[in-house]
Coordinates of C-alpha atoms and ligand atoms in Angstrom, one line a residue:
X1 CA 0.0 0.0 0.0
X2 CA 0.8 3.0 -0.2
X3 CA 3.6 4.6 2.3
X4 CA 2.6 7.7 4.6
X5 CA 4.8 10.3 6.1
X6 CA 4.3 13.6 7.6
X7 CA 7.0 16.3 7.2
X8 CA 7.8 20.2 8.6
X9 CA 9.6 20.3 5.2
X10 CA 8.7 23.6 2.5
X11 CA 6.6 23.0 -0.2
X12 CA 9.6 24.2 -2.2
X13 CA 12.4 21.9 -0.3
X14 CA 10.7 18.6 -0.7
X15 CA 11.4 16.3 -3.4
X16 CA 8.6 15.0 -5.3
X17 CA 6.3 14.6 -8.4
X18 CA 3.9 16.8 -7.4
X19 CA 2.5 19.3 -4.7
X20 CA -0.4 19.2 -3.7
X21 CA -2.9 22.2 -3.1
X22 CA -6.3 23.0 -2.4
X23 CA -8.3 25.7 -3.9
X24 CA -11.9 26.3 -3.1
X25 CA -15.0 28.4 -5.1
X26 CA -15.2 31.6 -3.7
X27 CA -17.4 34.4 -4.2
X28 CA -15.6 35.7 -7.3
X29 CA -13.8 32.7 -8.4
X30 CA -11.1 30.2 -7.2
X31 CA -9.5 31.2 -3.9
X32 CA -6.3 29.3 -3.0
X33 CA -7.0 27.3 0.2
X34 CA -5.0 27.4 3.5
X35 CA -1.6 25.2 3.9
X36 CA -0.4 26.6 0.3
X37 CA 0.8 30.0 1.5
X38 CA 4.6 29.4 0.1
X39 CA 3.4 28.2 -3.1
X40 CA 1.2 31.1 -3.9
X41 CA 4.5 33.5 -2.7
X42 CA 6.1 31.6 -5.4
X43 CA 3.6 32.7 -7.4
X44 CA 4.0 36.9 -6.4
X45 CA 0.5 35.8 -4.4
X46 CA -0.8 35.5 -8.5
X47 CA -2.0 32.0 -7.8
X48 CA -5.5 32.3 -8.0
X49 CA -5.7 34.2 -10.8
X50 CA -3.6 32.0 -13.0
X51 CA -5.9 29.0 -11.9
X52 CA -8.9 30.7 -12.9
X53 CA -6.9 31.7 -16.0
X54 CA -6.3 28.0 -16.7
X55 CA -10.4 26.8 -16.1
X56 CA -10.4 26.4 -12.9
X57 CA -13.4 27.1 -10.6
X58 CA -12.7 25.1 -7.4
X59 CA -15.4 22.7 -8.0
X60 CA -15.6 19.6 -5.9
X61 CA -12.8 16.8 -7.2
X62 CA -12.0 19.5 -9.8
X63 CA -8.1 18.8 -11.0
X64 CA -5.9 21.3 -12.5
X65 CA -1.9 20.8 -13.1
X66 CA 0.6 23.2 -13.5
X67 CA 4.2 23.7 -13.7
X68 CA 5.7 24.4 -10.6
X69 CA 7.3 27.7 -9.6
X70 CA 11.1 28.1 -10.4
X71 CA 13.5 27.0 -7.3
X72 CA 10.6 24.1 -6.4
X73 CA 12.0 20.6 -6.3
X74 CA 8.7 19.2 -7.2
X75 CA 8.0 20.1 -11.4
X76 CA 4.1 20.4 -10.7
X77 CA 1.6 22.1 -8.6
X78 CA -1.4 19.9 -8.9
X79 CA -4.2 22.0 -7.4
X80 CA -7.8 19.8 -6.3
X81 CA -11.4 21.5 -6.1
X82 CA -12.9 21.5 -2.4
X83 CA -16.0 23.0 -3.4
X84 CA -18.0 26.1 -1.4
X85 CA -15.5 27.9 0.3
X86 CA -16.5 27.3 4.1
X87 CA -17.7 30.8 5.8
X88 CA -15.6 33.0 8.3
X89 CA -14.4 30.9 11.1
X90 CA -15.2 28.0 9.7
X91 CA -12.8 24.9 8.4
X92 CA -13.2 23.0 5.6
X93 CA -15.0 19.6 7.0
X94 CA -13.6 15.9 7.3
X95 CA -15.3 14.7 4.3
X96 CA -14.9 17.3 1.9
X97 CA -10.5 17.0 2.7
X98 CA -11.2 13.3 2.6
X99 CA -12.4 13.5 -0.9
X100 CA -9.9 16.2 -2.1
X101 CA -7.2 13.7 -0.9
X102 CA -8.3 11.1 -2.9
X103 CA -8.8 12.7 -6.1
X104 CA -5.7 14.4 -5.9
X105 CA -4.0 10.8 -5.1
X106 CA -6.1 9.3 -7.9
X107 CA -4.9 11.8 -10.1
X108 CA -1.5 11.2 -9.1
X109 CA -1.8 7.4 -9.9
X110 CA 1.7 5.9 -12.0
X111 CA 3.6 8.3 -9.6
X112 CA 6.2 7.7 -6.9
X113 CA 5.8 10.9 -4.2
X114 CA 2.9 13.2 -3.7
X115 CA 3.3 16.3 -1.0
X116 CA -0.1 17.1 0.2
X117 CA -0.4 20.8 1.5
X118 CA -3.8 20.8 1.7
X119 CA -5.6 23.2 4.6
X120 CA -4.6 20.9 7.6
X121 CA -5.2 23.0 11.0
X122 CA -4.8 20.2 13.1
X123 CA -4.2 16.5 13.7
X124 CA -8.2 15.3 13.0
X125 CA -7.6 17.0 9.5
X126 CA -4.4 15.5 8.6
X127 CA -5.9 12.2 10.0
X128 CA -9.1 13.2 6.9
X129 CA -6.5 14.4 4.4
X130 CA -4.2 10.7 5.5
X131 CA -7.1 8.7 5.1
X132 CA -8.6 10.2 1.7
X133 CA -5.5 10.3 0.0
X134 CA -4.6 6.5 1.2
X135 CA -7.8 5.2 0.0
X136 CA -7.6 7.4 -3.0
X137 CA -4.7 6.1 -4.5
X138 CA -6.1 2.5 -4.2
X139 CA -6.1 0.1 -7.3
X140 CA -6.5 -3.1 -8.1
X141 CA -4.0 -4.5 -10.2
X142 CA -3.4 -8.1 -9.0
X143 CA -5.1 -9.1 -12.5
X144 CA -3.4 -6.5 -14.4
X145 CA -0.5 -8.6 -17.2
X146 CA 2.0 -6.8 -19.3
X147 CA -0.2 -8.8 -22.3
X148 CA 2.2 -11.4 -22.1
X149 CA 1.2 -13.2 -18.9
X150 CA 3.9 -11.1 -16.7
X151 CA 2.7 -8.9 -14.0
X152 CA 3.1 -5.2 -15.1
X153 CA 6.5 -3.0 -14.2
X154 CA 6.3 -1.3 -10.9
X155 CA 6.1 2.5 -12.9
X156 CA 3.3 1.3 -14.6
X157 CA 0.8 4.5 -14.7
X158 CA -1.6 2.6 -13.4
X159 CA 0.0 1.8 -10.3
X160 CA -1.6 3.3 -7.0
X161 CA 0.9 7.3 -5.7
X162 CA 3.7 4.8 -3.9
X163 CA 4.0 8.0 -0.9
X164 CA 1.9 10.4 0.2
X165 CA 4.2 13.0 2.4
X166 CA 1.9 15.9 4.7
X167 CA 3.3 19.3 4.6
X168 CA 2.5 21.4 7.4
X169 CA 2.3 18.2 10.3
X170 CA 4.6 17.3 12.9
X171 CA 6.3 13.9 12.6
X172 CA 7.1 13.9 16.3
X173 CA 3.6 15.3 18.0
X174 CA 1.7 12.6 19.7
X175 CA -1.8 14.0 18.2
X176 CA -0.3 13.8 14.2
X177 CA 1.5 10.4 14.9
X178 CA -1.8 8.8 16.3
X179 CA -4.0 10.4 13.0
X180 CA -1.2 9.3 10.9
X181 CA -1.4 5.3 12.7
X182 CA -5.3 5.5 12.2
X183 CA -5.7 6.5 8.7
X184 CA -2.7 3.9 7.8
X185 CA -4.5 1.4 9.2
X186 CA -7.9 2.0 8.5
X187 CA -7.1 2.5 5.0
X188 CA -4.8 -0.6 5.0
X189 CA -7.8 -2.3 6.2
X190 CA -10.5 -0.3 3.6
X191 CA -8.1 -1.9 0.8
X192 CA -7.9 -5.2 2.2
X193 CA -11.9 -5.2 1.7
X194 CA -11.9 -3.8 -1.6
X195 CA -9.4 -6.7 -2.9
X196 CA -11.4 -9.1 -1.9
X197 CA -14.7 -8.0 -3.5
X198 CA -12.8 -6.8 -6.6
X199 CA -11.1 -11.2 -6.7
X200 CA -13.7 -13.0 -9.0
X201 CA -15.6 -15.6 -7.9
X202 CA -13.5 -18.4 -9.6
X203 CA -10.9 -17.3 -7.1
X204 CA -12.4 -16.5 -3.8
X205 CA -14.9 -19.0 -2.6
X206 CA -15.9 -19.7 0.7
X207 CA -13.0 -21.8 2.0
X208 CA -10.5 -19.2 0.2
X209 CA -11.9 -16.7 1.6
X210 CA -11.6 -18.2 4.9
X211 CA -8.4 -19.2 4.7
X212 CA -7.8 -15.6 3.5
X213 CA -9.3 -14.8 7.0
X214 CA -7.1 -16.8 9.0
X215 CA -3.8 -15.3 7.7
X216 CA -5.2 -12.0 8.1
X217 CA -5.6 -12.9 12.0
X218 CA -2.5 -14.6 12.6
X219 CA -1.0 -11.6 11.3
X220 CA -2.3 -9.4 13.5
X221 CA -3.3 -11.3 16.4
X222 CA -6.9 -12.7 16.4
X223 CA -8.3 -16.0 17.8
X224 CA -10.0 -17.2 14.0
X225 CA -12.1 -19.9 14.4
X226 CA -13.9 -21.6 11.2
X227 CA -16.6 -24.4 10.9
X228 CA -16.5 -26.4 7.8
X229 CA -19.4 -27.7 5.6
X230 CA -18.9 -30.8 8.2
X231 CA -18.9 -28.9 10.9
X232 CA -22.1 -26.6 10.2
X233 CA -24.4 -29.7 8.6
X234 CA -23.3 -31.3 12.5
X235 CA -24.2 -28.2 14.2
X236 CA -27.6 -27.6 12.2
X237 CA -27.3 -24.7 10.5
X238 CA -29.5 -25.1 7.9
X239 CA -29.4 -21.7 6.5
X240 CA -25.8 -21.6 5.7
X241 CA -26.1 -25.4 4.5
X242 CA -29.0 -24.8 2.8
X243 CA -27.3 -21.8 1.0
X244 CA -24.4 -23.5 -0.1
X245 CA -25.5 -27.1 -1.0
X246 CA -25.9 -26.5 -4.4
X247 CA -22.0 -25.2 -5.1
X248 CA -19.0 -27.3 -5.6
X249 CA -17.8 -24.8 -3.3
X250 CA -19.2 -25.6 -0.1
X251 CA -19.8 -22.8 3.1
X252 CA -18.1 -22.1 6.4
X253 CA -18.4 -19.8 9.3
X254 CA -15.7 -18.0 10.3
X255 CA -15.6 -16.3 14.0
X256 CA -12.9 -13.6 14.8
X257 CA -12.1 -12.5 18.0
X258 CA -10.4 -9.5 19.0
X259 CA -10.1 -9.0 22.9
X260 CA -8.7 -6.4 25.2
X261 CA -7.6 -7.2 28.8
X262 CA -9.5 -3.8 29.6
X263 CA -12.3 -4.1 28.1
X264 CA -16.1 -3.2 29.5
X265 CA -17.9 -3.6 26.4
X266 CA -18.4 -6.5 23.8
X267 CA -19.6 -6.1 19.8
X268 CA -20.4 -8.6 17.6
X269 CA -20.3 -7.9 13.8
X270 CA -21.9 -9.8 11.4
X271 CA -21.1 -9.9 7.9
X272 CA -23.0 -11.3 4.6
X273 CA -20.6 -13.5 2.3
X274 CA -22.0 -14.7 -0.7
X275 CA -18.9 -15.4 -2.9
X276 CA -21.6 -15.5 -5.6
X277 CA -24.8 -14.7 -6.0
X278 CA -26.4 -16.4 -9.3
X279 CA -29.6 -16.3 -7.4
X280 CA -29.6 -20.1 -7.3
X281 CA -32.4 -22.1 -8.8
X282 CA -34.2 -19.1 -8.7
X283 CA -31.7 -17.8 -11.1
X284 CA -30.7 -13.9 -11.6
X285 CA -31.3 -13.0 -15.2
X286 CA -28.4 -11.6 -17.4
X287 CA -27.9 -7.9 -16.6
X288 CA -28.6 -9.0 -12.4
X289 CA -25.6 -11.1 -12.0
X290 CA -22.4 -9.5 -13.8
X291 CA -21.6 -7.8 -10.3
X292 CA -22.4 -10.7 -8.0
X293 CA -19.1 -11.5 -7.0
X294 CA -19.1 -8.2 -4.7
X295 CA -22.2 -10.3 -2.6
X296 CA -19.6 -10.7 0.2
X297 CA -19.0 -7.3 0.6
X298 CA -20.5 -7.2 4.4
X299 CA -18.1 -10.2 5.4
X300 CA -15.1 -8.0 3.9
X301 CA -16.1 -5.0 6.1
X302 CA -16.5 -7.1 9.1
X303 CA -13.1 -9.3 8.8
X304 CA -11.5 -5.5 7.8
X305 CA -13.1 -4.1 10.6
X306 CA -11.7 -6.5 13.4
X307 CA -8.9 -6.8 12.3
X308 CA -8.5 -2.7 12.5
X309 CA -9.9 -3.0 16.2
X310 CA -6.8 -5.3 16.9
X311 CA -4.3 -2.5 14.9
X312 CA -5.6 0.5 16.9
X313 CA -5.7 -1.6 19.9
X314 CA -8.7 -0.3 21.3
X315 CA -10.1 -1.4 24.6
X316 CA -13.4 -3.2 23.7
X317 CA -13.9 -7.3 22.5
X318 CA -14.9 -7.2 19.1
X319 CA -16.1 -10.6 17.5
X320 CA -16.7 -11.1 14.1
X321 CA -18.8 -13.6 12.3
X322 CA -18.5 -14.2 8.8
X323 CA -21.2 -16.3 6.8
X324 CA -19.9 -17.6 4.0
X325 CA -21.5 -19.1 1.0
X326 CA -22.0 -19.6 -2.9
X327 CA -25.1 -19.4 -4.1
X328 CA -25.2 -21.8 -7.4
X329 CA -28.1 -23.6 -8.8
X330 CA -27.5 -27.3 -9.5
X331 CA -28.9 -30.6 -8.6
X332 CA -27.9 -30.5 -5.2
X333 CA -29.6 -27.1 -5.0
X334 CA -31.8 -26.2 -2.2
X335 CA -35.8 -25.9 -4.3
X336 CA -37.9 -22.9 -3.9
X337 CA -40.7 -24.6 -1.5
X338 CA -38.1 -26.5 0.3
X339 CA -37.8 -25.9 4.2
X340 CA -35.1 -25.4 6.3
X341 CA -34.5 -26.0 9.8
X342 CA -32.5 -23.4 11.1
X343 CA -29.4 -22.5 13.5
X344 CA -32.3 -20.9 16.1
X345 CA -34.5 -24.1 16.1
X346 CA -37.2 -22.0 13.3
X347 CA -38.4 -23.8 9.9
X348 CA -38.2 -21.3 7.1
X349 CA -40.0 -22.2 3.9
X350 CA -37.9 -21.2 1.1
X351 CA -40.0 -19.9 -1.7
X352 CA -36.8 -17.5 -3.1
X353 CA -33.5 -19.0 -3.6
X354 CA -32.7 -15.4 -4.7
X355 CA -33.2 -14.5 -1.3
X356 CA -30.3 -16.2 0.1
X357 CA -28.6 -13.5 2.0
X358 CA -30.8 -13.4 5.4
X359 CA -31.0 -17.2 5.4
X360 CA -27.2 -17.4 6.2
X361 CA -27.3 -13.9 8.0
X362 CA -29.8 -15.3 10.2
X363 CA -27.9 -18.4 11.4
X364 CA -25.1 -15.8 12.0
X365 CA -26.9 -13.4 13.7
X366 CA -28.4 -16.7 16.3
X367 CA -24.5 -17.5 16.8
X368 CA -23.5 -14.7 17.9
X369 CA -26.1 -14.2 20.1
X370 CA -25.4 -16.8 22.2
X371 CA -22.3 -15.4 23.3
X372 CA -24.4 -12.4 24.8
X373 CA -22.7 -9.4 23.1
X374 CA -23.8 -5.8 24.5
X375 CA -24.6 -4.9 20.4
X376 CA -24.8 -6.7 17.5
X377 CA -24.1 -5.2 14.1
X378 CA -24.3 -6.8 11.0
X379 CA -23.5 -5.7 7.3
X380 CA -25.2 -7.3 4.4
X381 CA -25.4 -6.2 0.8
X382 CA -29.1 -7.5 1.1
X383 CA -31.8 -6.1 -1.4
X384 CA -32.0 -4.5 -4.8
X385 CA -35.4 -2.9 -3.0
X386 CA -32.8 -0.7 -0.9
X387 CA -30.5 0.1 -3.8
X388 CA -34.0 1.1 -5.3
X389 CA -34.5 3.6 -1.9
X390 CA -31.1 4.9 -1.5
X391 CA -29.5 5.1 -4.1
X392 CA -25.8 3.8 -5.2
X393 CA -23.8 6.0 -2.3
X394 CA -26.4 5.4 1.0
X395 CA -26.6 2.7 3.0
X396 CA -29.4 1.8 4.9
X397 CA -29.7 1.3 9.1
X398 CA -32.5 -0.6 10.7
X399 CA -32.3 -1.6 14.2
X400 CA -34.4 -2.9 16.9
X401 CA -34.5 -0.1 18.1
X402 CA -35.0 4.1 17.5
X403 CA -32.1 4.7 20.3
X404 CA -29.6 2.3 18.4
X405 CA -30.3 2.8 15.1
X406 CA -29.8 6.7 15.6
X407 CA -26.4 6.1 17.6
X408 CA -25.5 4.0 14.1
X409 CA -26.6 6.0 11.6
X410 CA -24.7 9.2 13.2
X411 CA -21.5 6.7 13.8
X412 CA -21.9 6.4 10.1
X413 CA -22.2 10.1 9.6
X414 CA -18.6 10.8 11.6
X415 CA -16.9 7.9 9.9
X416 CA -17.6 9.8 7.0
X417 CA -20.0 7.1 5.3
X418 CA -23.5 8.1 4.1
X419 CA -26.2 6.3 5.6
X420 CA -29.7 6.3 6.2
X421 CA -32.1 5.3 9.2
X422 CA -35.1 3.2 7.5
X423 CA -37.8 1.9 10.2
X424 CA -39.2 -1.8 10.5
X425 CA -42.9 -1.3 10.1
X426 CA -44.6 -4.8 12.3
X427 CA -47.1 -5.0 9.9
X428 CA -44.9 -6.0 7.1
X429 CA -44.1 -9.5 9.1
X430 CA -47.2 -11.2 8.7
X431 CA -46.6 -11.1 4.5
X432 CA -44.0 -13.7 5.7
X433 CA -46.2 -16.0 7.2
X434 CA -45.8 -19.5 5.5
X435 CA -48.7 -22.3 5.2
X436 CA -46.1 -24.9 6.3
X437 CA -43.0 -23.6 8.0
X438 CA -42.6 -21.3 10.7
X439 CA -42.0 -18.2 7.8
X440 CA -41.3 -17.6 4.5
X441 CA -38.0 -16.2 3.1
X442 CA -39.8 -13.2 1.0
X443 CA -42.6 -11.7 1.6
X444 CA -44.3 -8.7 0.5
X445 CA -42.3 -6.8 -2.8
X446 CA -43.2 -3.3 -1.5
X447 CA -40.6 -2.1 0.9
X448 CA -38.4 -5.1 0.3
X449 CA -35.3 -3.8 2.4
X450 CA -38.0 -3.5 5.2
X451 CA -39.1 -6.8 5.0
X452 CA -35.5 -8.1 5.0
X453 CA -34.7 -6.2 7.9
X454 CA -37.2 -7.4 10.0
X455 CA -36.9 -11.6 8.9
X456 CA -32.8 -10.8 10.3
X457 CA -34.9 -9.4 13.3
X458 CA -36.1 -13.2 14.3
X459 CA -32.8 -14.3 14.8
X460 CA -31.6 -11.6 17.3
X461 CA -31.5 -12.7 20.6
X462 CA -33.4 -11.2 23.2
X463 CA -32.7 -8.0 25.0
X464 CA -29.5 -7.7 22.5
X465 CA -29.5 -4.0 21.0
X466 CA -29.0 -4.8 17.2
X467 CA -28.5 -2.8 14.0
X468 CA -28.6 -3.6 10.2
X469 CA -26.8 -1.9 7.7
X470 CA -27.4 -2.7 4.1
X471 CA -25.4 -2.1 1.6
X472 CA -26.4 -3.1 -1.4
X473 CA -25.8 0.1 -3.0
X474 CA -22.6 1.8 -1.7
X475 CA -21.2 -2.1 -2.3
X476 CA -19.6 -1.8 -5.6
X477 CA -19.5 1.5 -7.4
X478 CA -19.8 1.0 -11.3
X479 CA -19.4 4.6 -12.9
X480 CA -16.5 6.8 -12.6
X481 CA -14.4 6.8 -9.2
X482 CA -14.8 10.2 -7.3
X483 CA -13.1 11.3 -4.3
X484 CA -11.5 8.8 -2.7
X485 CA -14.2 6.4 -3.8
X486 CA -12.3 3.8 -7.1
X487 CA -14.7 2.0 -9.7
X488 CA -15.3 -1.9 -7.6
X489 CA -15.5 -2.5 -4.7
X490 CA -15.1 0.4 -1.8
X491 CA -15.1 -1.2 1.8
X492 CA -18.8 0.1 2.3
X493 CA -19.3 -0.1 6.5
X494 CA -16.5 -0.7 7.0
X495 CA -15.4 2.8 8.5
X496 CA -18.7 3.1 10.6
X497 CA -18.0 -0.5 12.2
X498 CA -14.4 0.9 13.5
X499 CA -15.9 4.1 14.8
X500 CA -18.4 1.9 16.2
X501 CA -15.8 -0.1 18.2
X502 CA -14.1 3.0 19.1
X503 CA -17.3 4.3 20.3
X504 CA -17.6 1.3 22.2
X505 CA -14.1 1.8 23.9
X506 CA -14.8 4.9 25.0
X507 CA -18.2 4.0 26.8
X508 CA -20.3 6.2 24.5
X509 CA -22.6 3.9 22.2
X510 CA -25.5 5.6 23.6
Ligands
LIG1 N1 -27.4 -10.0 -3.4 C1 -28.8 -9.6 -3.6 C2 -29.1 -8.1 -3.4 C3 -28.3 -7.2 -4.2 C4 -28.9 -6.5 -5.3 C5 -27.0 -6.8 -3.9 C6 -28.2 -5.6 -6.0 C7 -26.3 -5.9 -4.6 C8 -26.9 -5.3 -5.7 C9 -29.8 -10.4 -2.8 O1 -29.3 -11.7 -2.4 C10 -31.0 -10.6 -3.6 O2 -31.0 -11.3 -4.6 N2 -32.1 -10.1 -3.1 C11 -33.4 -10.2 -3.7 C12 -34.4 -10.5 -2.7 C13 -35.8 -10.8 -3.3 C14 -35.7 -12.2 -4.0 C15 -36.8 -10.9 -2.2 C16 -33.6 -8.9 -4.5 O3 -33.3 -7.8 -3.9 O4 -34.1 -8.9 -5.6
LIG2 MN1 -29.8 -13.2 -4.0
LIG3 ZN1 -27.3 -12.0 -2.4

């Protein structure tokens, strides 16, 4: 990944490819943002003018290169839009630097050293301008072949900004090392997530994926534990089974445990992890199913999420619970009108094999009930209904209840992640009533995310606060990258689940 580094250095003194800049819309035009004082000297204080004079407006994401002043090391000032000029007293907020970052490190792609004097004013900004520019510069090239089966040269232009370097912070300040340690990681992490829903299908199944898991918590200390197809048919999870028994590449269940000696509070995340998601004999037609490989998405977020927990070391138990599957249609395939018998004890009649993703959830979400967490949170990219809602950037929350589902949702907000409370309307339930089994995978079509929500509801356990955040749309972005956000997959919940656990650590979920 890329390398991060802060430095005291001069714009001027530092060598690199590039210098970073912000410049914002003002009233009458660009206006050169804070943090680039001693490049606009350089340019007799002309700096704004000669932007404007070269198209620029300071639009949001906006991009404008230029050579760099004479005496500079660097040969180009690349200067990035950060929209509306904040008003008098105000700072430019964590988002909006987050975003900069990343188009500016997107735009630097190919390139070996960017210096980011962007307006920093203290260590929370650099942590935004860190984090923005380290997801920014993300790509994923592990497919990527010079054409001739050899992986590509290491200055291919392609290849992610190799070092971000922060003007204007203080290497050896306690407040700009810890930013610098948080965005490192939680961007490390981020990326980790985006990898894996950006490996195809062919290449990441269930027991790669688990494995993938594994190495991830050696590495970094976690307790991984995973039940095989053996394992879960013994222990009767039938939703999971039921799932996968019609792929040659059969589930597991992965726990992850993160603990702290000091710790006063426990979460549990839960993530969906459908490898695939042909829609099983209820098949996806063509046009549904070219993107189903990022269907795991939640179980990415939650295995990147622990795993930051353990990095930043915070002082809460953090267990993770990823329910892997592929969901293939074959022989072997569970029917629609077959039931299941389920982790919890419940019979659910499937009438959807399409509607795979709260069957595994749900044995998920009984597991880790049982070991009593204070809050459950679990991340699935569930429903086309919600995509429908929200949108390709929001997610959606639902929880058991108003109190929890707020404390999420603005979590969410501070991590920078847009999100959106939805509410679980009772009456919806009974549309999953079922003639022979206990209830019905699918109920009624309007409010579909809704109805979701509140079949994953069943399989909470008592008196355990619980929130649902689905994805589906902020999963996998298919148009253009912007900000710091790359075409693929983008680590969706990721962010909010680590704020979440930090939240925790601090005794302030709410
Ligand atoms: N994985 C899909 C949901 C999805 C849709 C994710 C679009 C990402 C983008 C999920 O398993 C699914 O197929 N849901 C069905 C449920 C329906 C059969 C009740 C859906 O949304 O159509
Ligand atoms: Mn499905
Ligand atoms: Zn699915």
């Amino acid at each position: 990944m890329t390398a991060l580094t802060l430095s005291t250095s001069s714009a001027a003194s530092l060598r690199a490819d590039a210098i970073v800049i912000g410049v914002a819309k003002g009233e009458k035009g660009p206006v050169v943002a804070s943090g680039a004082e001693d490049v606009d000297k350089a340019f007799d204080g002309k700096l704004a003018a000669v932007l404007e004079t070269l198209g620029a407006s300071g639009g949001e994401g906006e991009v404008t290169k230029l050579p760099a002043p004479s005496g500079f090391k660097a040969p180009v000032v690349l200067a990035v839009g950060l929209g509306e000029k904040p008003g008098k007293g105000e700072s430019f907020d964590a988002d909006t630097l987050r975003r900069a970052a990343g188009a500016a490190a997107r735009a630097l792609s190919g390139s070996a050293k960017g210096a980011f004097a962007l307006p920093v004013t203290d260590a929370a900004d650099a942590s935004a301008v860190a984090e923005g520019a380290l997801l920014g510069a993300y790509s994923f090239t592990a497919y990527r072949t010079d054409g001739n089966g050899k992986k590509k040269a290491a200055d291919d232009k392609s290849a992610p900004l190799a070092e971000v370097a922060l003007l204007g912070t203080k290497p050896r300040d306690k407040a700009f090392k810890a930013a610098a340690e948080r965005a490192t990681a939680l961007a490390a992490e981020v990326n980790r997530a985006r990898d894996l829903v950006n490996t195809p299908s062919n290449d990441l199944t269930p027991a790669s994926f688990a494995a993938a898991a594994q190495s991830a918590a050696k590495e970094h200390g976690l307790k991984a534990e995973v039940l095989d197809e053996k394992a879960l048919i013994k222990g009767g999870y039938g939703g999971l089974v039921g799932v996968g028994k019609g792929s040659e590449n059969p589930p597991r269940l992965v726990k992850l445990s993160y603990t702290h000696p000091k710790a006063k509070q426990h979460l549990a995340f839960v993530g969906k992890g459908i490898t695939y998601d042909s829609g099983g004999i209820s098949l996806k037609p063509a046009g549904h199913n070219e993107t189903m490989k990022c269907d795991m998405s939640g179980a990415a977020a939650v295995l990147g999420a622990v795993v930051a927990a353990s990095r930043l070391g915070l002082r809460v138990n953090v267990t993770g619970w990823l329910a892997l599957a592929e969901n293939m249609p074959s022989g072997s395939a569970t029917r629609p009108g077959d039931v299941l018998r389920m982790y919890s004890g419940k019979t659910v009649e499937v009438l959807n094999t399409d509607a795979e993703g709260r069957l595994v959830m749900a044995d998920a979400l009984t597991r880790a009930s049982e070991e009593k967490p204070d809050a459950i949170v679990d991340v699935a990219t569930l429903t086309g209904a919600m995509v429908v809602a929200l949108g390709n950037r929001t997610f959606a929350v639902m929880a058991n209840t108003d109190a929890f589902r707020d404390t999420v949702h603005e979590t969410a907000l501070e991590a920078g992640e847009q999100s959106w409370p939805m509410p679980m309307p009772k009456e919806l339930r009974k549309s999953m009533d079922s003639p022979v089994a206990d209830m019905a995978n699918i109920g009624e079509r309007a409010g579909g995310g809704l109805v979701a929500g509140l079949f994953l509801q069943e399989f909470v356990g008592e008196g355990i606060d619980w929130a649902h955040l689905d994805i589906a749309g902020p999963a996998f972005h298919e148009s253009a990258p912007f900000g710091y956000t790359p075409k693929g997959g983008t680590g969706s919940g990721l962010r909010t689940l680590v704020r979440l656990a930090e939240r925790a650590a601090g005794g302030d979920l709410g």
